[in-house]
mmCIF file of C-alpha atoms in Angstrom:
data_model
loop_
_atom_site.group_PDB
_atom_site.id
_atom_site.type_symbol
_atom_site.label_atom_id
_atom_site.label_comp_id
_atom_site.label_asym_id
_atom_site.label_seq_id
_atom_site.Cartn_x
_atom_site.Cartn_y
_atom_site.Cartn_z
ATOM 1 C CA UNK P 1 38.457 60.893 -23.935
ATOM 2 C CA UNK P 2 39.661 57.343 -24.070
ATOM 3 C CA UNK P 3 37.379 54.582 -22.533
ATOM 4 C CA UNK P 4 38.695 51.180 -22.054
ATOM 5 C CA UNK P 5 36.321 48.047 -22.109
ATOM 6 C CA UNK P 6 37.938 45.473 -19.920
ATOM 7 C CA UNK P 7 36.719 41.801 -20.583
ATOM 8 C CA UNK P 8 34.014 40.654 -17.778
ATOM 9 C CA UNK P 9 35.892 37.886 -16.082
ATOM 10 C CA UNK P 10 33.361 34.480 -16.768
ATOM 11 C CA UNK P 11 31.054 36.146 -19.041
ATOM 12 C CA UNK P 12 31.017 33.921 -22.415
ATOM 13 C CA UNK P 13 28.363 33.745 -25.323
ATOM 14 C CA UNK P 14 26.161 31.262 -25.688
ATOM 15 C CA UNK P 15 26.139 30.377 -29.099
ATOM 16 C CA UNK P 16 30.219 30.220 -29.217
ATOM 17 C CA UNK P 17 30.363 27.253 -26.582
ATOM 18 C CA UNK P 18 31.241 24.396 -28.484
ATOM 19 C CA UNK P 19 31.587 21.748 -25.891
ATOM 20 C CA UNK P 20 30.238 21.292 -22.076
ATOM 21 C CA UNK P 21 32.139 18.882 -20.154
ATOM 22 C CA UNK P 22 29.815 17.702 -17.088
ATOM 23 C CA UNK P 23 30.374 15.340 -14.050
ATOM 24 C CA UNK P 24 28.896 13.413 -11.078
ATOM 25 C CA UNK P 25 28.467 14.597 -7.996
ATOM 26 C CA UNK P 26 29.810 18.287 -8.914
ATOM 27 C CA UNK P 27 27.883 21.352 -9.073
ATOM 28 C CA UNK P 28 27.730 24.383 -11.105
ATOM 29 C CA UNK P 29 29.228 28.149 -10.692
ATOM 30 C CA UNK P 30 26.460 30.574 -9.959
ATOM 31 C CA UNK P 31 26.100 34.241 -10.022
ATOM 32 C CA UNK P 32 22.618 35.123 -9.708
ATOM 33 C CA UNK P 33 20.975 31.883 -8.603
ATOM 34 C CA UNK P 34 22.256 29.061 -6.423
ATOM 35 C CA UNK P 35 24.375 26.326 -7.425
ATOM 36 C CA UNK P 36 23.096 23.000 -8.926
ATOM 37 C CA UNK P 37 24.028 19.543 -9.827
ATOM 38 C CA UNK P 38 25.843 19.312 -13.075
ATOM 39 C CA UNK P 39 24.194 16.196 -14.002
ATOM 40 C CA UNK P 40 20.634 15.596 -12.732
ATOM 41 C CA UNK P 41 18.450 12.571 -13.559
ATOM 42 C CA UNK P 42 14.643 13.269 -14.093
ATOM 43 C CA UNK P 43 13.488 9.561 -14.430
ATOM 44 C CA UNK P 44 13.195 7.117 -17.606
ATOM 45 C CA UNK P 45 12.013 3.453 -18.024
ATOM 46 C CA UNK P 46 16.006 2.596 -16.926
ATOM 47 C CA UNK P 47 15.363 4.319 -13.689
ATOM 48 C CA UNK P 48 18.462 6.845 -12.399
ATOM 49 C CA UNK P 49 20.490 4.412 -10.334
ATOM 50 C CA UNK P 50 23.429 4.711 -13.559
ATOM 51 C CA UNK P 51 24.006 7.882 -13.593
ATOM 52 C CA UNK P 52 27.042 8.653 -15.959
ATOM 53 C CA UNK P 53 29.964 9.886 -14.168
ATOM 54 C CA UNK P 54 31.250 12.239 -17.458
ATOM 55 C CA UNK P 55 28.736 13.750 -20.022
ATOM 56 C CA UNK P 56 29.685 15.508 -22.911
ATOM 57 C CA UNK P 57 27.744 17.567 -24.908
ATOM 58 C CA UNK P 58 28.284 19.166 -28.409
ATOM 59 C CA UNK P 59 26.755 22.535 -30.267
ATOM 60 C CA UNK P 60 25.406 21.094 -32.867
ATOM 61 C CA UNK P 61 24.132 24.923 -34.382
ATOM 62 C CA UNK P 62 22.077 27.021 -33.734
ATOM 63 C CA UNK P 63 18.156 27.388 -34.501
ATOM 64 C CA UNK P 64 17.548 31.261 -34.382
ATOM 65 C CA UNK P 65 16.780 30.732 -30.722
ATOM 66 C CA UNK P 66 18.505 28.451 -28.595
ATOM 67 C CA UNK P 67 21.617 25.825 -29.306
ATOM 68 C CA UNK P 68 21.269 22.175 -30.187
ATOM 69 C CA UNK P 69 23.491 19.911 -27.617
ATOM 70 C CA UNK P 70 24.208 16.412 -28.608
ATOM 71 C CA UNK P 71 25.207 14.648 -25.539
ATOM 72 C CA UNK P 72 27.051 11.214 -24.925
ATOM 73 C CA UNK P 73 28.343 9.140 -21.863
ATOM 74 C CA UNK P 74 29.532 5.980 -21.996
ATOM 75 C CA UNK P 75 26.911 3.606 -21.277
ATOM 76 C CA UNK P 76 25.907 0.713 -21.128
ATOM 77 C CA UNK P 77 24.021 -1.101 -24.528
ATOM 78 C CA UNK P 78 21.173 -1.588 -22.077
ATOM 79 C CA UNK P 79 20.709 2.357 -21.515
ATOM 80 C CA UNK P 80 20.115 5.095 -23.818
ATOM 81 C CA UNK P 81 19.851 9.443 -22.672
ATOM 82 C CA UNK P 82 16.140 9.760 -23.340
ATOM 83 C CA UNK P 83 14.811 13.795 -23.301
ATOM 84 C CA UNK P 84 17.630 16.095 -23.128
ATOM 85 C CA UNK P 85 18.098 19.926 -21.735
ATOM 86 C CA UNK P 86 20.775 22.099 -21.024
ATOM 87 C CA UNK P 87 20.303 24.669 -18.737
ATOM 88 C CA UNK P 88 22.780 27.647 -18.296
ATOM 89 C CA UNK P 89 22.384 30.631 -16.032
ATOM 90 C CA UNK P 90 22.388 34.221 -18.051
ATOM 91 C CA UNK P 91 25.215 36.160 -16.583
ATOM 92 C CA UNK P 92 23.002 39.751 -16.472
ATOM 93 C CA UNK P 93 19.198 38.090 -16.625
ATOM 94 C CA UNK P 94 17.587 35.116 -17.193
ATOM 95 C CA UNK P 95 17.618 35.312 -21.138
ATOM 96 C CA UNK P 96 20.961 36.810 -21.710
ATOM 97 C CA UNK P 97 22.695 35.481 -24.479
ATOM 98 C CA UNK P 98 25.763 35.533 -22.764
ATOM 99 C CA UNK P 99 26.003 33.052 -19.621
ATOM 100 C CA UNK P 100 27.945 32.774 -17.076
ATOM 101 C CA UNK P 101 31.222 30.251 -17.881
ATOM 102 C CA UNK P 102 30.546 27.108 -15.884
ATOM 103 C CA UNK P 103 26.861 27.768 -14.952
ATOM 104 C CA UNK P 104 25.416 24.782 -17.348
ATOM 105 C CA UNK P 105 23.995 21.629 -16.371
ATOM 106 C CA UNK P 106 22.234 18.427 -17.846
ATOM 107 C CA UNK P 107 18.381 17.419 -17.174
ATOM 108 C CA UNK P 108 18.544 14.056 -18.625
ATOM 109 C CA UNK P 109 15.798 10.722 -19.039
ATOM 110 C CA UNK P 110 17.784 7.589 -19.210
ATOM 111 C CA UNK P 111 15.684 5.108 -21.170
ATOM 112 C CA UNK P 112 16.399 1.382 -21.966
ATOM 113 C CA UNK P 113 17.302 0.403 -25.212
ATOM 114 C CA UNK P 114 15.629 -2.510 -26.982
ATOM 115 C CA UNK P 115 18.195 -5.130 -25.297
ATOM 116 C CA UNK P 116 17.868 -3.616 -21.680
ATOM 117 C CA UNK P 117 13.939 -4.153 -22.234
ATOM 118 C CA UNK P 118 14.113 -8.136 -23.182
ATOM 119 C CA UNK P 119 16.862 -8.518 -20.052
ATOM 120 C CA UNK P 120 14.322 -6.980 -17.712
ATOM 121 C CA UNK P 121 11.492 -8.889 -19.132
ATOM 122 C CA UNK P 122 13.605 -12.047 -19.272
ATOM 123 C CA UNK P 123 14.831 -11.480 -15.426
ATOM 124 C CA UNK P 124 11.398 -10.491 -14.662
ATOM 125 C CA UNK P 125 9.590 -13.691 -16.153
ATOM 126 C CA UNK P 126 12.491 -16.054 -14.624
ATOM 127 C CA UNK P 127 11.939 -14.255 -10.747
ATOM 128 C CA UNK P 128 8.415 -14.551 -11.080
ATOM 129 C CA UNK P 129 7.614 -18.160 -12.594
ATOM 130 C CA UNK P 130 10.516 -19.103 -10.094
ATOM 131 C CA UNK P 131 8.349 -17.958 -7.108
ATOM 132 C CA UNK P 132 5.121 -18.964 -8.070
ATOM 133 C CA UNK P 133 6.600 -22.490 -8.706
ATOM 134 C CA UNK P 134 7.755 -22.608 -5.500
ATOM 135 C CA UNK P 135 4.565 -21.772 -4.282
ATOM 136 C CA UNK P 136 2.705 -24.027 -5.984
ATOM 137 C CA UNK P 137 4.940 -27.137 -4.464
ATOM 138 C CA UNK P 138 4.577 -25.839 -1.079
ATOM 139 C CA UNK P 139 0.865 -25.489 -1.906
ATOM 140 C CA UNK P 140 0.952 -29.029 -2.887
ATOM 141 C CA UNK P 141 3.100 -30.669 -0.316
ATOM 142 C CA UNK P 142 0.584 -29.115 2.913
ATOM 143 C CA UNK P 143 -2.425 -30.231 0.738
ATOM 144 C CA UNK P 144 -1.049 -33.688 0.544
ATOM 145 C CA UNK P 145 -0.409 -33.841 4.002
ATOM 146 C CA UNK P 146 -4.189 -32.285 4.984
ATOM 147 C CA UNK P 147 -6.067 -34.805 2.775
ATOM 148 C CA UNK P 148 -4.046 -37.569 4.269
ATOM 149 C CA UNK P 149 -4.889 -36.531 7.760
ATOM 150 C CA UNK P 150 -8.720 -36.149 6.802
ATOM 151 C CA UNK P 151 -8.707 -39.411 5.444
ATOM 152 C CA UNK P 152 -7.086 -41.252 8.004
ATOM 153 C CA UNK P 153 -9.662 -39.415 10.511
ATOM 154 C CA UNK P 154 -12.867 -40.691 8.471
ATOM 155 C CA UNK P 155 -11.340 -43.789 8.301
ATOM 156 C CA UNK P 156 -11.062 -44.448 12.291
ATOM 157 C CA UNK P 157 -14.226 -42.872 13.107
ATOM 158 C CA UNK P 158 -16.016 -45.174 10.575
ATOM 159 C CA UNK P 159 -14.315 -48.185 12.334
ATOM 160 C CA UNK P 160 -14.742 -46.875 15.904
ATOM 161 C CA UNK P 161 -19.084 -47.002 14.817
ATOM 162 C CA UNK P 162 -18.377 -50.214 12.774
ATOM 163 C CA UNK P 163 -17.201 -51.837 16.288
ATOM 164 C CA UNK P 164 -19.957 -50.048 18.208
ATOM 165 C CA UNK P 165 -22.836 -51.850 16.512
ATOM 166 C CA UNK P 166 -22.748 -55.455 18.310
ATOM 167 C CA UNK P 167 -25.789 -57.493 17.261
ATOM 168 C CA UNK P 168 -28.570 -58.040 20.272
ATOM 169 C CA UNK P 169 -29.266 -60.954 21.962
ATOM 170 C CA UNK P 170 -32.423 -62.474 22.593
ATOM 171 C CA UNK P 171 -33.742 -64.415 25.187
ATOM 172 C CA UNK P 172 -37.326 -67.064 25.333
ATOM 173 C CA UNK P 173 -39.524 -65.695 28.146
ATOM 174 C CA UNK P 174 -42.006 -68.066 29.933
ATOM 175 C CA UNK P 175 -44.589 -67.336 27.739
ATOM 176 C CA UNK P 176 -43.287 -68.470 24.481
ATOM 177 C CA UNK P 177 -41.973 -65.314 23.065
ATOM 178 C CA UNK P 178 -39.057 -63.868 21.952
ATOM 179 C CA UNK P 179 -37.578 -60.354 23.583
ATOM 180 C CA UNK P 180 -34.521 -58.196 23.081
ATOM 181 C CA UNK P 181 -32.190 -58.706 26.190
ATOM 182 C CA UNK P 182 -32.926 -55.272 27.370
ATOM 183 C CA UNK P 183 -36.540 -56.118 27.587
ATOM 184 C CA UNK P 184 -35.935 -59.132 29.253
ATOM 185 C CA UNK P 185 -33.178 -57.468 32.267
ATOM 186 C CA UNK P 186 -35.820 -54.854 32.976
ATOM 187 C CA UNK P 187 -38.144 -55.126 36.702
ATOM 188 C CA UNK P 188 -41.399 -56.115 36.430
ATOM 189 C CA UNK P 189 -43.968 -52.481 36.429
ATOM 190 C CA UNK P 190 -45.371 -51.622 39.912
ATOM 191 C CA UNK P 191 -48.809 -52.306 40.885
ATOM 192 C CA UNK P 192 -50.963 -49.812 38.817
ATOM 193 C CA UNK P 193 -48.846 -49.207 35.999
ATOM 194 C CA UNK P 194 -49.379 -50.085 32.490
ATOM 195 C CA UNK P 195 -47.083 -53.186 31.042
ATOM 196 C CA UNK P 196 -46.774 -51.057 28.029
ATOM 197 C CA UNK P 197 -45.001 -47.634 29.318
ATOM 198 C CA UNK P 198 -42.076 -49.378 30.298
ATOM 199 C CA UNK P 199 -41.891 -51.894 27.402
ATOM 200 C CA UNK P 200 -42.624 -49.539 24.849
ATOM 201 C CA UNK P 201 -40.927 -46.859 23.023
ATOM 202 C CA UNK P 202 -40.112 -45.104 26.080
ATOM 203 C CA UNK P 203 -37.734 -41.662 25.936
ATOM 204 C CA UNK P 204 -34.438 -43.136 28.392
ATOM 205 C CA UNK P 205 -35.052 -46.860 27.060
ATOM 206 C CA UNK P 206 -35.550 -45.900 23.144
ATOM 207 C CA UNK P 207 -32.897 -43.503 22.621
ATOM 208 C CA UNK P 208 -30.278 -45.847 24.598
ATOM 209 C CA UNK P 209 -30.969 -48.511 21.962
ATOM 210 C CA UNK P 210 -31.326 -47.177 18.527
ATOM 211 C CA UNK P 211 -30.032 -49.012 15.689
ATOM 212 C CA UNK P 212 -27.115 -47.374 13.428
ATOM 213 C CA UNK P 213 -28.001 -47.778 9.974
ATOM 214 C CA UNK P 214 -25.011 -45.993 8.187
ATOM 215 C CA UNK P 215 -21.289 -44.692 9.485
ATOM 216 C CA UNK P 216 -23.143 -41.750 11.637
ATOM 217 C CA UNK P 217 -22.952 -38.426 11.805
ATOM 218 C CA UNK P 218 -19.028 -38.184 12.600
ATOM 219 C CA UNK P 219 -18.196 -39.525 9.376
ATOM 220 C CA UNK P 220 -20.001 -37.789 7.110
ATOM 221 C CA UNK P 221 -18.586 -34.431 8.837
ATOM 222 C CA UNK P 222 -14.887 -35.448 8.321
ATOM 223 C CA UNK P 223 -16.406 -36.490 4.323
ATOM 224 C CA UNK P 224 -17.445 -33.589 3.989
ATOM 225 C CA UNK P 225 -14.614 -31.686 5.297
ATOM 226 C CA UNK P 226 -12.396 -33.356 3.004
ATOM 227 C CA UNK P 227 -14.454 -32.293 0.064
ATOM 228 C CA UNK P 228 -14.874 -28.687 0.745
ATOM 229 C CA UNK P 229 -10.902 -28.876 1.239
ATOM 230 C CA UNK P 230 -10.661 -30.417 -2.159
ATOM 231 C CA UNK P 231 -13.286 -28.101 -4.041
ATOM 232 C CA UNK P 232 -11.185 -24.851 -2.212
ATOM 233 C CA UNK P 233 -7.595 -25.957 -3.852
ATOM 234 C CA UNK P 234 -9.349 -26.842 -7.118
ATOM 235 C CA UNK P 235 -10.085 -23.183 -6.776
#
């Protein structure tokens, strides 16, 4: 009896391959499993926004196990392939040596090479000493304008309590002595009444009358203001 073995259409062995040819955007032949990217990115320092558009990869030999692939792409001096693993789909089971003939793909790092890390840290320092000196003179311009306006505040309230204190006048009474105006405008007491609870330190008269020894209360707030504003962008 005569038995003829016909070659299995796509079956090829592994270890024979001697170059993969892999693009973009396309996706493998599958048998057994579904179809997958030829070329898929699983991260690196250089990100996977440059994906190659054509990968090569070369058997190198063989280990008593598995091929080694050496890949290349044509890329940039600022990117580098980083970890590396071809993956190809055994035509009968998962560890057949022979695979099915267009079933291989590329999991691939991309990395940065020693040049694409000083342009990143270069472009990186530039953005960011850019922006924080452009913060800094804004900073500085609205402070400017703040402590200008504080100061010109203290300034008129200090003169508005500078005009405020006008000295008192005094007027002779009939018996000799000498008494503020105030004292002199006021009514004689009512019959019964002590002189000296209306010409004393009364509450209403008192408090009407009191002598300001120092700018006052509304310029030591806007001082103070101004200092905690200056102490705060020290800060």
């Amino acid at each position: 009896t005569l038995t003829l073995v016909l070659p299995v259409s796509g079956r090829v062995l592994l270890r024979e391959v001697q170059a993969l040819t892999l693009h973009r955007g396309q996706y493998t032949t599958s048998r057994r499993t579904a179809a997958v990217p030829q070329l898929q990115c699983t991260g690196g320092s250089a990100g996977c926004s440059r994906i190659p558009e054509v990968v090569q990869c070369y058997n190198k030999g063989w280990d008593g196990y598995d091929v080694q692939w050496q890949c290349k792409a044509d890329l940039k001096n600022t990117y580098r392939f980083g970890r590396l693993e071809v993956s190809c789909e055994g035509y009968d089971y998962p560890d057949d040596p022979y695979i099915l003939r267009g079933s291989c793909s590329l999991l691939f790092r991309l990395e940065l090479t020693e040049e694409g890390e000083r342009k990143a840290k270069s472009s990186g320092s530039f953005g960011s000493g850019y922006y924080q000196s452009g913060k800094d003179s804004s900073d500085s311009g609205v402070g400017a304008i703040v402590v200008i306006v504080l100061l010109a505040l203290a300034f008129g309230v200090y003169k508005l309590f500078l005009s405020n204190q006008q000295p008192q006048e005094s007027f002779g009474d009939s018996d000799g002595f000498t008494r503020p105006f105030w004292q002199s405008q006021q009514a004689p007491p009512p019959p019964g009444f002590k002189s000296s609870f209306t010409e004393g330190n009364g509450f209403g008269t008192h408090s009407s009358h009191e002598t300001n020894s120092g700018p006052g209360f509304w310029t030591g707030l806007g001082a103070g203001g101004l200092l905690g504003y200056l102490a705060g962008s020290n800060r």
